[in-house]
Amino acid sequence: MSQPENARGSTVERAEGEVVDLCRELIRIDTSNYGDHSGPGERAAAEYVAEKLAEVGLEPEVFEAHPGRASTVARIEGEDSSRPALLIHGHLDVVPANAADWTHDPFSGEVADGCVWGRGAVDMKDMDAMTLAVVRERLRTGRKPPRDVVLAFLADEEAGGLYGARHLVDTRPELFEGVTEAIGEVGGFSFTVNEDVRLYLIETAQKGMHWMRLTVDGTAGHGSMTNRDNAITELSEAVARLGRHEFPVRLTKSVRGFLDELGDALGVELDPEDMDATLARLGGIAKIIGATLRNTANPTMLGSGYKVNVIPGQATAHVDGRFLPGHEEEFLADLDRILGPRVTRSDVHADKALETTFDGALVEAMSTALKAEDPIARAVPYCLSGGTDAKSFDNLGIRCFGFAPLQLPPELDFAGMFHGVDERVPVAGLQFGVRVLDRFLDAC
Ligand SMILES: [Zn+2]
């Protein structure tokens, strides 16, 4: 620790005050990402972040990959710049929200019932605000991190990052020179097991994806006549087979690590063959954990035909396929077997799975920082069912963790907040996150 505990305490208090305003202001900047440039873009948010960083003496740069689609990057000099650097990344875009469905306007950043409400409150303007609050306070009081820290506030994560992380990694890799490790979404949130144990899930792995288009060609013809080669019938059967298919359970290192820790916390031996019973104990996060036990393929779009009395010559469907680290080949072979020879499968978007080990000094720093702020904290590894900008940073050989520390009340359906209606983050959770991040930066 570079400062006496009491000096640290008072400055962290100021950051705890600021984080709420930063989060609200970021939410009020609508950065909805429709995936097709029809949204407002991230430029205003990127400039807002740049201004907040420049105020405390950094020299942030704003990069615009496409008109309006901007990201901000800055580097903080550490005590020892010869050490490899740490990247802290967060995305600035959010998925769209339909205001009519919400209790509070999704772009108002309202504070009610102890929470900041709005689109992005947990995904992930919360972490953007926590990072800004901690960094600003540390720079104001001259508390350098032990090594260089690169900050990246990114566009376009919600549509795969082509105009954000992937763009910067591909065109400006020098921004991340010397970076070997990173933290970002989705991890560091709490799951209260009982009064003695609160697990904090650190993301050490994430599934890979194949977003696929399925096509069947058949014989076109009149809807009144016999047709044994109807593309819609063929495709529908294949889609139904796939949608109902239960892929086999494959316990990866991260999932096994999580289940071991969970079993230990619950004081029971968890049976990997009886996952339903295990998942039933997890409440809301079962949706995430359940999807990391096996590969998955969910049909999401169907399209074909143009008139009721015309049999079309082709039918198409789209499927969201996700595979576990180390199980891509098995996944593709299973798909082909289930779909059968009539279906042609092509990727509309594909990306790799990631997995790192749950060990080393950085993991130790996360665990220690959590424990210092929550005596019943236990940091555990887990696999994310979705994908994040970490996939892009992995291309630079950076070891990525999901660590955006947040203490949550047990009753909050955290997984349901992601892209959900009434997305909100507890104020106390944000302030907890600020304290943990600050300690983490002392020890990183
Ligand atoms: Zn996100």
Short mmCIF file of C-alpha atoms and ligand atoms in Angstrom, two decimals:
data_model
loop_
_atom_site.label_atom_id
_atom_site.label_comp_id
_atom_site.label_asym_id
_atom_site.label_seq_id
_atom_site.Cartn_x
_atom_site.Cartn_y
_atom_site.Cartn_z
CA MET A 1 0.00 0.00 0.00
CA SER A 2 1.51 3.31 -1.09
CA GLN A 3 -0.41 5.54 1.35
CA PRO A 4 -1.38 5.29 4.99
CA GLU A 5 -4.84 3.77 5.43
CA ASN A 6 -6.44 6.96 6.80
CA ALA A 7 -5.27 9.10 3.85
CA ARG A 8 -6.69 6.51 1.51
CA GLY A 9 -9.97 6.42 3.41
CA SER A 10 -10.83 10.09 3.03
CA THR A 11 -10.01 10.25 -0.67
CA VAL A 12 -12.00 7.12 -1.42
CA GLU A 13 -14.98 8.76 0.27
CA ARG A 14 -14.87 11.56 -2.29
CA ALA A 15 -14.77 9.02 -5.13
CA GLU A 16 -17.78 7.26 -3.57
CA GLY A 17 -19.65 10.53 -3.76
CA GLU A 18 -18.65 11.21 -7.34
CA VAL A 19 -19.38 7.77 -8.75
CA VAL A 20 -23.15 8.20 -8.52
CA ASP A 21 -23.15 11.47 -10.46
CA LEU A 22 -20.79 10.05 -13.09
CA CYS A 23 -23.00 7.01 -13.55
CA ARG A 24 -26.16 9.13 -13.84
CA GLU A 25 -24.56 11.52 -16.32
CA LEU A 26 -23.31 8.65 -18.48
CA ILE A 27 -26.78 7.06 -18.50
CA ARG A 28 -28.30 10.38 -19.60
CA ILE A 29 -26.12 10.31 -22.72
CA ASP A 30 -28.12 8.00 -24.99
CA THR A 31 -25.63 5.65 -26.66
CA SER A 32 -28.12 3.07 -27.95
CA ASN A 33 -26.50 0.67 -30.37
CA TYR A 34 -28.90 -0.79 -32.94
CA GLY A 35 -26.07 -2.53 -34.75
CA ASP A 36 -26.57 -0.55 -37.95
CA HIS A 37 -25.42 3.04 -37.22
CA SER A 38 -29.02 4.21 -36.81
CA GLY A 39 -28.41 5.07 -33.15
CA PRO A 40 -26.92 8.29 -31.78
CA GLY A 41 -23.42 6.79 -31.55
CA GLU A 42 -20.97 6.99 -28.65
CA ARG A 43 -19.24 10.26 -29.59
CA ALA A 44 -20.87 12.41 -26.86
CA ALA A 45 -20.06 9.83 -24.18
CA ALA A 46 -16.49 9.42 -25.43
CA GLU A 47 -16.01 13.19 -25.24
CA TYR A 48 -17.58 13.33 -21.79
CA VAL A 49 -15.13 10.68 -20.56
CA ALA A 50 -12.19 12.43 -22.23
CA GLU A 51 -13.13 15.68 -20.50
CA LYS A 52 -13.33 13.98 -17.09
CA LEU A 53 -9.90 12.44 -17.62
CA ALA A 54 -8.34 15.65 -18.98
CA GLU A 55 -9.60 17.54 -15.90
CA VAL A 56 -7.23 15.50 -13.74
CA GLY A 57 -4.22 15.84 -16.00
CA LEU A 58 -4.41 12.87 -18.38
CA GLU A 59 -4.11 13.22 -22.13
CA PRO A 60 -6.95 11.09 -23.44
CA GLU A 61 -7.41 10.51 -27.17
CA VAL A 62 -10.77 10.08 -28.85
CA PHE A 63 -10.86 7.70 -31.82
CA GLU A 64 -13.74 7.70 -34.24
CA ALA A 65 -14.01 4.47 -36.24
CA HIS A 66 -17.10 5.67 -38.13
CA PRO A 67 -18.94 9.00 -37.86
CA GLY A 68 -20.30 9.17 -34.32
CA ARG A 69 -18.81 5.85 -33.24
CA ALA A 70 -16.05 6.96 -30.87
CA SER A 71 -13.87 5.45 -28.15
CA THR A 72 -11.56 7.12 -25.63
CA VAL A 73 -8.15 5.81 -24.55
CA ALA A 74 -5.73 7.20 -21.97
CA ARG A 75 -2.60 5.94 -20.26
CA ILE A 76 -1.77 6.52 -16.58
CA GLU A 77 1.86 6.38 -15.67
CA GLY A 78 2.57 4.00 -12.80
CA GLU A 79 5.30 3.93 -10.12
CA ASP A 80 7.26 1.47 -12.24
CA SER A 81 6.68 1.91 -15.96
CA SER A 82 9.10 -0.90 -16.76
CA ARG A 83 6.52 -3.40 -15.49
CA PRO A 84 3.91 -4.76 -17.91
CA ALA A 85 0.80 -2.57 -17.99
CA LEU A 86 -2.77 -3.29 -16.94
CA LEU A 87 -5.77 -2.48 -19.15
CA ILE A 88 -9.12 -1.43 -17.68
CA HIS A 89 -11.79 -1.46 -20.37
CA GLY A 90 -15.47 -0.62 -20.44
CA HIS A 91 -17.92 -0.07 -23.26
CA LEU A 92 -19.89 3.14 -23.71
CA ASP A 93 -22.72 1.82 -25.87
CA VAL A 94 -25.91 0.25 -24.55
CA VAL A 95 -28.64 -1.86 -26.07
CA PRO A 96 -31.81 0.09 -26.95
CA ALA A 97 -34.63 0.48 -24.42
CA ASN A 98 -38.36 0.96 -24.92
CA ALA A 99 -39.27 3.72 -22.40
CA ALA A 100 -42.93 2.66 -22.24
CA ASP A 101 -41.92 -0.61 -20.53
CA TRP A 102 -39.90 1.06 -17.76
CA THR A 103 -40.80 2.32 -14.28
CA HIS A 104 -38.37 5.26 -14.73
CA ASP A 105 -37.25 6.70 -18.03
CA PRO A 106 -34.30 4.54 -19.18
CA PHE A 107 -32.21 7.61 -20.07
CA SER A 108 -33.01 9.72 -17.00
CA GLY A 109 -30.42 8.27 -14.63
CA GLU A 110 -32.98 8.63 -11.84
CA VAL A 111 -32.08 7.63 -8.29
CA ALA A 112 -34.94 5.81 -6.58
CA ASP A 113 -35.21 3.07 -3.96
CA GLY A 114 -31.47 3.20 -3.36
CA CYS A 115 -30.61 2.49 -7.01
CA VAL A 116 -29.46 4.38 -10.06
CA TRP A 117 -31.94 3.43 -12.81
CA GLY A 118 -31.39 3.41 -16.51
CA ARG A 119 -30.10 1.60 -19.57
CA GLY A 120 -26.46 0.82 -18.92
CA ALA A 121 -26.77 0.86 -15.10
CA VAL A 122 -25.17 -2.60 -14.96
CA ASP A 123 -24.08 -3.01 -18.59
CA MET A 124 -21.83 -1.19 -18.18
CA LYS A 125 -21.87 2.49 -17.38
CA ASP A 126 -21.60 1.44 -13.72
CA MET A 127 -18.06 0.19 -14.26
CA ASP A 128 -17.22 3.14 -16.53
CA ALA A 129 -18.28 5.46 -13.70
CA MET A 130 -16.44 3.47 -11.03
CA THR A 131 -13.26 3.52 -13.08
CA LEU A 132 -13.56 7.26 -13.72
CA ALA A 133 -14.29 8.04 -10.05
CA VAL A 134 -11.35 5.99 -8.74
CA VAL A 135 -8.88 7.22 -11.34
CA ARG A 136 -9.89 10.86 -10.94
CA GLU A 137 -9.50 10.75 -7.18
CA ARG A 138 -6.15 8.98 -7.37
CA LEU A 139 -4.82 11.50 -9.88
CA ARG A 140 -6.10 14.47 -7.85
CA THR A 141 -4.22 13.18 -4.81
CA GLY A 142 -1.13 11.93 -6.67
CA ARG A 143 -1.62 8.25 -5.85
CA LYS A 144 0.00 6.42 -8.74
CA PRO A 145 -0.81 2.79 -9.45
CA PRO A 146 2.19 0.47 -9.08
CA ARG A 147 2.40 0.03 -12.87
CA ASP A 148 1.08 1.74 -16.00
CA VAL A 149 -2.67 1.49 -16.47
CA VAL A 150 -4.32 1.92 -19.86
CA LEU A 151 -7.96 3.02 -19.78
CA ALA A 152 -10.21 2.24 -22.74
CA PHE A 153 -13.84 3.39 -22.96
CA LEU A 154 -15.16 1.72 -26.06
CA ALA A 155 -17.83 1.96 -28.72
CA ASP A 156 -19.88 -0.84 -30.22
CA GLU A 157 -19.41 -3.71 -27.77
CA GLU A 158 -23.08 -4.60 -28.05
CA ALA A 159 -22.69 -5.32 -31.77
CA GLY A 160 -19.37 -7.16 -31.61
CA GLY A 161 -16.97 -4.23 -31.18
CA LEU A 162 -16.08 -3.72 -34.84
CA TYR A 163 -16.21 0.07 -34.35
CA GLY A 164 -14.70 -0.08 -30.87
CA ALA A 165 -12.31 -2.62 -29.36
CA ARG A 166 -11.75 -4.59 -32.57
CA HIS A 167 -11.07 -1.41 -34.52
CA LEU A 168 -8.47 -0.16 -32.03
CA VAL A 169 -6.81 -3.56 -31.66
CA ASP A 170 -6.56 -3.93 -35.45
CA THR A 171 -5.56 -0.37 -36.37
CA ARG A 172 -3.90 1.09 -33.24
CA PRO A 173 -2.31 -1.83 -31.36
CA GLU A 174 0.43 0.49 -30.08
CA LEU A 175 -2.14 2.00 -27.68
CA PHE A 176 -1.95 -1.26 -25.75
CA GLU A 177 1.80 -1.67 -25.91
CA GLY A 178 3.17 -3.48 -22.88
CA VAL A 179 -0.28 -4.51 -21.66
CA THR A 180 -0.36 -8.12 -20.48
CA GLU A 181 -3.49 -8.26 -18.34
CA ALA A 182 -6.93 -6.67 -18.40
CA ILE A 183 -10.07 -6.28 -16.38
CA GLY A 184 -13.51 -5.42 -17.75
CA GLU A 185 -17.02 -6.89 -17.80
CA VAL A 186 -18.67 -9.32 -16.80
CA GLY A 187 -17.57 -10.32 -13.33
CA GLY A 188 -16.82 -9.23 -9.78
CA PHE A 189 -20.50 -9.22 -8.79
CA SER A 190 -21.68 -10.94 -5.64
CA PHE A 191 -23.83 -13.98 -5.05
CA THR A 192 -24.80 -14.34 -1.41
CA VAL A 193 -24.80 -18.01 -0.45
CA ASN A 194 -25.63 -17.55 3.24
CA GLU A 195 -24.61 -15.31 6.14
CA ASP A 196 -21.11 -16.78 6.17
CA VAL A 197 -20.20 -16.74 2.50
CA ARG A 198 -20.63 -14.31 -0.36
CA LEU A 199 -19.16 -15.49 -3.64
CA TYR A 200 -17.80 -12.91 -6.07
CA LEU A 201 -17.75 -14.35 -9.56
CA ILE A 202 -14.57 -13.48 -11.45
CA GLU A 203 -14.87 -14.18 -15.17
CA THR A 204 -11.99 -16.40 -16.27
CA ALA A 205 -13.64 -17.80 -19.38
CA GLN A 206 -16.29 -17.00 -21.93
CA LYS A 207 -18.02 -19.00 -24.59
CA GLY A 208 -17.29 -18.59 -28.26
CA MET A 209 -19.99 -17.95 -30.82
CA HIS A 210 -21.26 -19.05 -34.17
CA TRP A 211 -24.14 -16.88 -35.30
CA MET A 212 -25.38 -18.91 -38.23
CA ARG A 213 -27.65 -18.71 -41.20
CA LEU A 214 -29.27 -22.01 -42.18
CA THR A 215 -30.50 -22.52 -45.70
CA VAL A 216 -32.50 -25.27 -47.38
CA ASP A 217 -33.09 -25.28 -51.12
CA GLY A 218 -36.17 -27.09 -52.34
CA THR A 219 -38.46 -27.22 -55.34
CA ALA A 220 -40.59 -24.13 -55.89
CA GLY A 221 -44.13 -24.55 -57.11
CA HIS A 222 -47.86 -23.97 -56.75
CA GLY A 223 -49.21 -24.22 -53.22
CA SER A 224 -52.15 -26.36 -54.39
CA MET A 225 -50.05 -29.17 -55.86
CA THR A 226 -48.21 -32.14 -54.42
CA ASN A 227 -44.65 -31.22 -53.45
CA ARG A 228 -42.35 -33.68 -51.70
CA ASP A 229 -39.45 -31.22 -51.70
CA ASN A 230 -40.78 -28.26 -49.72
CA ALA A 231 -37.87 -26.17 -48.38
CA ILE A 232 -39.94 -24.80 -45.49
CA THR A 233 -40.92 -28.27 -44.28
CA GLU A 234 -37.33 -29.52 -44.48
CA LEU A 235 -35.89 -26.49 -42.72
CA SER A 236 -38.57 -26.40 -40.02
CA GLU A 237 -37.87 -29.99 -39.05
CA ALA A 238 -34.15 -29.32 -38.82
CA VAL A 239 -34.66 -26.13 -36.77
CA ALA A 240 -37.00 -27.94 -34.39
CA ARG A 241 -34.51 -30.79 -33.94
CA LEU A 242 -31.76 -28.31 -33.13
CA GLY A 243 -33.91 -26.17 -30.84
CA ARG A 244 -34.88 -29.20 -28.77
CA HIS A 245 -31.42 -30.74 -28.72
CA GLU A 246 -29.72 -31.00 -25.35
CA PHE A 247 -25.97 -30.85 -25.89
CA PRO A 248 -23.90 -32.99 -23.49
CA VAL A 249 -22.55 -31.51 -20.25
CA ARG A 250 -18.87 -30.57 -20.58
CA LEU A 251 -17.25 -29.24 -17.43
CA THR A 252 -14.50 -26.81 -18.35
CA LYS A 253 -11.84 -25.73 -15.84
CA SER A 254 -13.64 -22.51 -14.92
CA VAL A 255 -17.03 -24.15 -14.52
CA ARG A 256 -15.59 -26.97 -12.45
CA GLY A 257 -13.79 -24.37 -10.32
CA PHE A 258 -17.03 -22.50 -9.77
CA LEU A 259 -19.02 -25.63 -8.91
CA ASP A 260 -16.33 -26.81 -6.48
CA GLU A 261 -16.41 -23.47 -4.66
CA LEU A 262 -20.19 -23.39 -4.66
CA GLY A 263 -20.38 -26.93 -3.31
CA ASP A 264 -17.88 -26.03 -0.62
CA ALA A 265 -19.82 -22.89 0.34
CA LEU A 266 -23.06 -24.86 0.52
CA GLY A 267 -21.39 -27.71 2.37
CA VAL A 268 -22.60 -30.27 -0.15
CA GLU A 269 -21.09 -32.41 -2.87
CA LEU A 270 -22.53 -31.21 -6.18
CA ASP A 271 -23.37 -33.89 -8.69
CA PRO A 272 -22.43 -32.80 -12.21
CA GLU A 273 -24.89 -35.40 -13.52
CA ASP A 274 -27.74 -33.71 -11.67
CA MET A 275 -27.26 -30.11 -12.67
CA ASP A 276 -30.93 -29.21 -12.35
CA ALA A 277 -30.70 -29.59 -8.59
CA THR A 278 -27.51 -27.52 -8.52
CA LEU A 279 -28.94 -24.75 -10.66
CA ALA A 280 -32.07 -24.56 -8.54
CA ARG A 281 -29.87 -23.27 -5.70
CA LEU A 282 -28.52 -20.40 -7.78
CA GLY A 283 -31.62 -18.26 -8.32
CA GLY A 284 -31.22 -15.61 -11.03
CA ILE A 285 -27.64 -16.42 -12.01
CA ALA A 286 -28.70 -19.96 -12.96
CA LYS A 287 -29.47 -18.51 -16.39
CA ILE A 288 -25.78 -17.72 -16.89
CA ILE A 289 -24.27 -20.72 -15.12
CA GLY A 290 -26.69 -23.19 -16.73
CA ALA A 291 -25.62 -22.05 -20.18
CA THR A 292 -21.96 -22.70 -19.36
CA LEU A 293 -22.39 -26.41 -18.68
CA ARG A 294 -22.79 -27.25 -22.36
CA ASN A 295 -22.75 -25.87 -25.88
CA THR A 296 -26.03 -24.24 -26.88
CA ALA A 297 -27.83 -23.41 -30.13
CA ASN A 298 -30.99 -21.33 -30.02
CA PRO A 299 -32.97 -20.71 -33.22
CA THR A 300 -33.72 -16.96 -33.27
CA MET A 301 -35.05 -16.00 -36.72
CA LEU A 302 -37.10 -17.69 -39.45
CA GLY A 303 -37.67 -16.37 -42.93
CA SER A 304 -39.06 -17.65 -46.22
CA GLY A 305 -41.94 -17.41 -48.61
CA TYR A 306 -43.76 -14.42 -50.07
CA LYS A 307 -47.28 -15.59 -50.94
CA VAL A 308 -49.63 -18.11 -49.38
CA ASN A 309 -50.17 -20.12 -52.57
CA VAL A 310 -46.50 -20.19 -53.64
CA ILE A 311 -44.04 -22.77 -52.31
CA PRO A 312 -40.71 -20.93 -52.16
CA GLY A 313 -37.54 -22.46 -53.55
CA GLN A 314 -35.56 -21.62 -50.44
CA ALA A 315 -36.08 -21.32 -46.68
CA THR A 316 -33.73 -19.70 -44.15
CA ALA A 317 -33.30 -19.53 -40.40
CA HIS A 318 -30.79 -17.96 -38.00
CA VAL A 319 -29.33 -19.64 -34.96
CA ASP A 320 -27.35 -18.22 -32.04
CA GLY A 321 -24.76 -20.91 -31.34
CA ARG A 322 -22.37 -20.74 -28.37
CA PHE A 323 -19.56 -23.17 -27.64
CA LEU A 324 -17.43 -23.79 -24.58
CA PRO A 325 -13.66 -23.26 -24.57
CA GLY A 326 -12.08 -26.33 -26.15
CA HIS A 327 -15.35 -27.61 -27.62
CA GLU A 328 -15.73 -25.80 -30.95
CA GLU A 329 -14.99 -28.78 -33.19
CA GLU A 330 -17.36 -31.01 -31.26
CA PHE A 331 -20.01 -28.29 -31.53
CA LEU A 332 -19.73 -27.98 -35.30
CA ALA A 333 -19.79 -31.74 -35.76
CA ASP A 334 -22.88 -32.01 -33.55
CA LEU A 335 -24.59 -29.24 -35.53
CA ASP A 336 -24.02 -30.96 -38.85
CA ARG A 337 -25.27 -34.27 -37.50
CA ILE A 338 -28.41 -32.72 -36.00
CA LEU A 339 -29.22 -30.51 -38.99
CA GLY A 340 -28.71 -33.24 -41.55
CA PRO A 341 -27.44 -33.13 -45.14
CA ARG A 342 -30.20 -30.91 -46.55
CA VAL A 343 -29.23 -27.88 -44.48
CA THR A 344 -26.42 -25.54 -45.50
CA ARG A 345 -24.87 -23.72 -42.56
CA SER A 346 -22.88 -20.46 -42.85
CA ASP A 347 -21.59 -18.06 -40.21
CA VAL A 348 -22.87 -14.51 -40.10
CA HIS A 349 -20.52 -13.84 -37.19
CA ALA A 350 -18.12 -16.11 -35.34
CA ASP A 351 -15.64 -15.54 -32.56
CA LYS A 352 -13.46 -17.61 -30.29
CA ALA A 353 -13.98 -18.83 -26.75
CA LEU A 354 -11.59 -17.66 -24.02
CA GLU A 355 -10.27 -19.30 -20.90
CA THR A 356 -7.50 -18.40 -18.49
CA THR A 357 -6.48 -19.85 -15.16
CA PHE A 358 -7.71 -18.55 -11.83
CA ASP A 359 -4.33 -17.83 -10.29
CA GLY A 360 -1.46 -15.37 -10.12
CA ALA A 361 -0.84 -11.97 -8.56
CA LEU A 362 -3.72 -10.19 -10.29
CA VAL A 363 -6.28 -12.73 -9.05
CA GLU A 364 -4.71 -12.39 -5.60
CA ALA A 365 -5.13 -8.60 -5.80
CA MET A 366 -8.85 -8.97 -6.68
CA SER A 367 -9.44 -11.48 -3.93
CA THR A 368 -7.62 -9.41 -1.28
CA ALA A 369 -9.38 -6.18 -2.26
CA LEU A 370 -12.80 -7.87 -2.06
CA LYS A 371 -12.01 -9.44 1.29
CA ALA A 372 -10.85 -6.11 2.74
CA GLU A 373 -14.25 -4.57 1.98
CA ASP A 374 -16.39 -7.64 2.66
CA PRO A 375 -15.14 -10.09 5.29
CA ILE A 376 -17.33 -12.91 3.96
CA ALA A 377 -16.16 -12.43 0.36
CA ARG A 378 -14.79 -15.37 -1.56
CA ALA A 379 -13.55 -14.78 -5.11
CA VAL A 380 -14.36 -17.67 -7.44
CA PRO A 381 -13.81 -18.30 -11.15
CA TYR A 382 -16.70 -18.63 -13.57
CA CYS A 383 -17.42 -18.83 -17.29
CA LEU A 384 -19.59 -16.19 -19.00
CA SER A 385 -22.22 -17.54 -21.36
CA GLY A 386 -21.91 -14.51 -23.67
CA GLY A 387 -18.97 -12.66 -25.21
CA THR A 388 -17.30 -9.31 -24.53
CA ASP A 389 -14.58 -7.00 -25.85
CA ALA A 390 -12.11 -9.35 -24.11
CA LYS A 391 -12.16 -11.41 -27.32
CA SER A 392 -10.53 -8.51 -29.17
CA PHE A 393 -7.92 -7.88 -26.49
CA ASP A 394 -7.08 -11.56 -26.41
CA ASN A 395 -5.91 -11.08 -30.01
CA LEU A 396 -3.07 -8.99 -28.57
CA GLY A 397 -2.13 -11.76 -26.15
CA ILE A 398 -3.70 -9.93 -23.21
CA ARG A 399 -4.96 -12.12 -20.37
CA CYS A 400 -8.50 -10.94 -19.68
CA PHE A 401 -10.64 -11.14 -16.56
CA GLY A 402 -14.19 -10.01 -15.92
CA PHE A 403 -13.85 -7.89 -12.79
CA ALA A 404 -16.22 -4.97 -12.23
CA PRO A 405 -16.72 -5.34 -8.49
CA LEU A 406 -20.27 -4.90 -7.28
CA GLN A 407 -21.91 -5.96 -4.04
CA LEU A 408 -25.53 -6.81 -4.71
CA PRO A 409 -28.50 -7.37 -2.44
CA PRO A 410 -29.41 -11.09 -2.59
CA GLU A 411 -32.90 -10.37 -3.88
CA LEU A 412 -31.78 -8.43 -6.99
CA ASP A 413 -32.06 -10.46 -10.21
CA PHE A 414 -28.68 -9.33 -11.50
CA ALA A 415 -28.59 -11.55 -14.60
CA GLY A 416 -32.07 -10.28 -15.49
CA MET A 417 -30.79 -6.68 -15.42
CA PHE A 418 -28.56 -7.25 -18.46
CA HIS A 419 -30.46 -5.92 -21.47
CA GLY A 420 -33.59 -6.15 -19.29
CA VAL A 421 -36.38 -3.75 -18.40
CA ASP A 422 -35.82 -1.58 -15.27
CA GLU A 423 -32.06 -2.08 -15.35
CA ARG A 424 -30.66 -0.52 -12.18
CA VAL A 425 -27.66 -0.64 -9.91
CA PRO A 426 -27.66 -0.16 -6.13
CA VAL A 427 -25.89 3.04 -5.04
CA ALA A 428 -24.26 1.08 -2.20
CA GLY A 429 -23.03 -1.44 -4.76
CA LEU A 430 -21.36 1.28 -6.82
CA GLN A 431 -19.68 2.70 -3.73
CA PHE A 432 -18.51 -0.74 -2.70
CA GLY A 433 -17.08 -1.17 -6.19
CA VAL A 434 -15.18 2.09 -5.93
CA ARG A 435 -13.56 1.03 -2.65
CA VAL A 436 -12.62 -2.40 -4.04
CA LEU A 437 -11.26 -1.00 -7.30
CA ASP A 438 -9.18 1.54 -5.41
CA ARG A 439 -7.65 -1.18 -3.23
CA PHE A 440 -7.17 -3.36 -6.29
CA LEU A 441 -5.24 -0.55 -8.02
CA ASP A 442 -2.96 -0.25 -4.98
CA ALA A 443 -2.08 -3.92 -5.29
CA CYS A 444 -2.18 -4.52 -9.04
ZN ZN B 1 -21.70 -5.20 -21.61
#
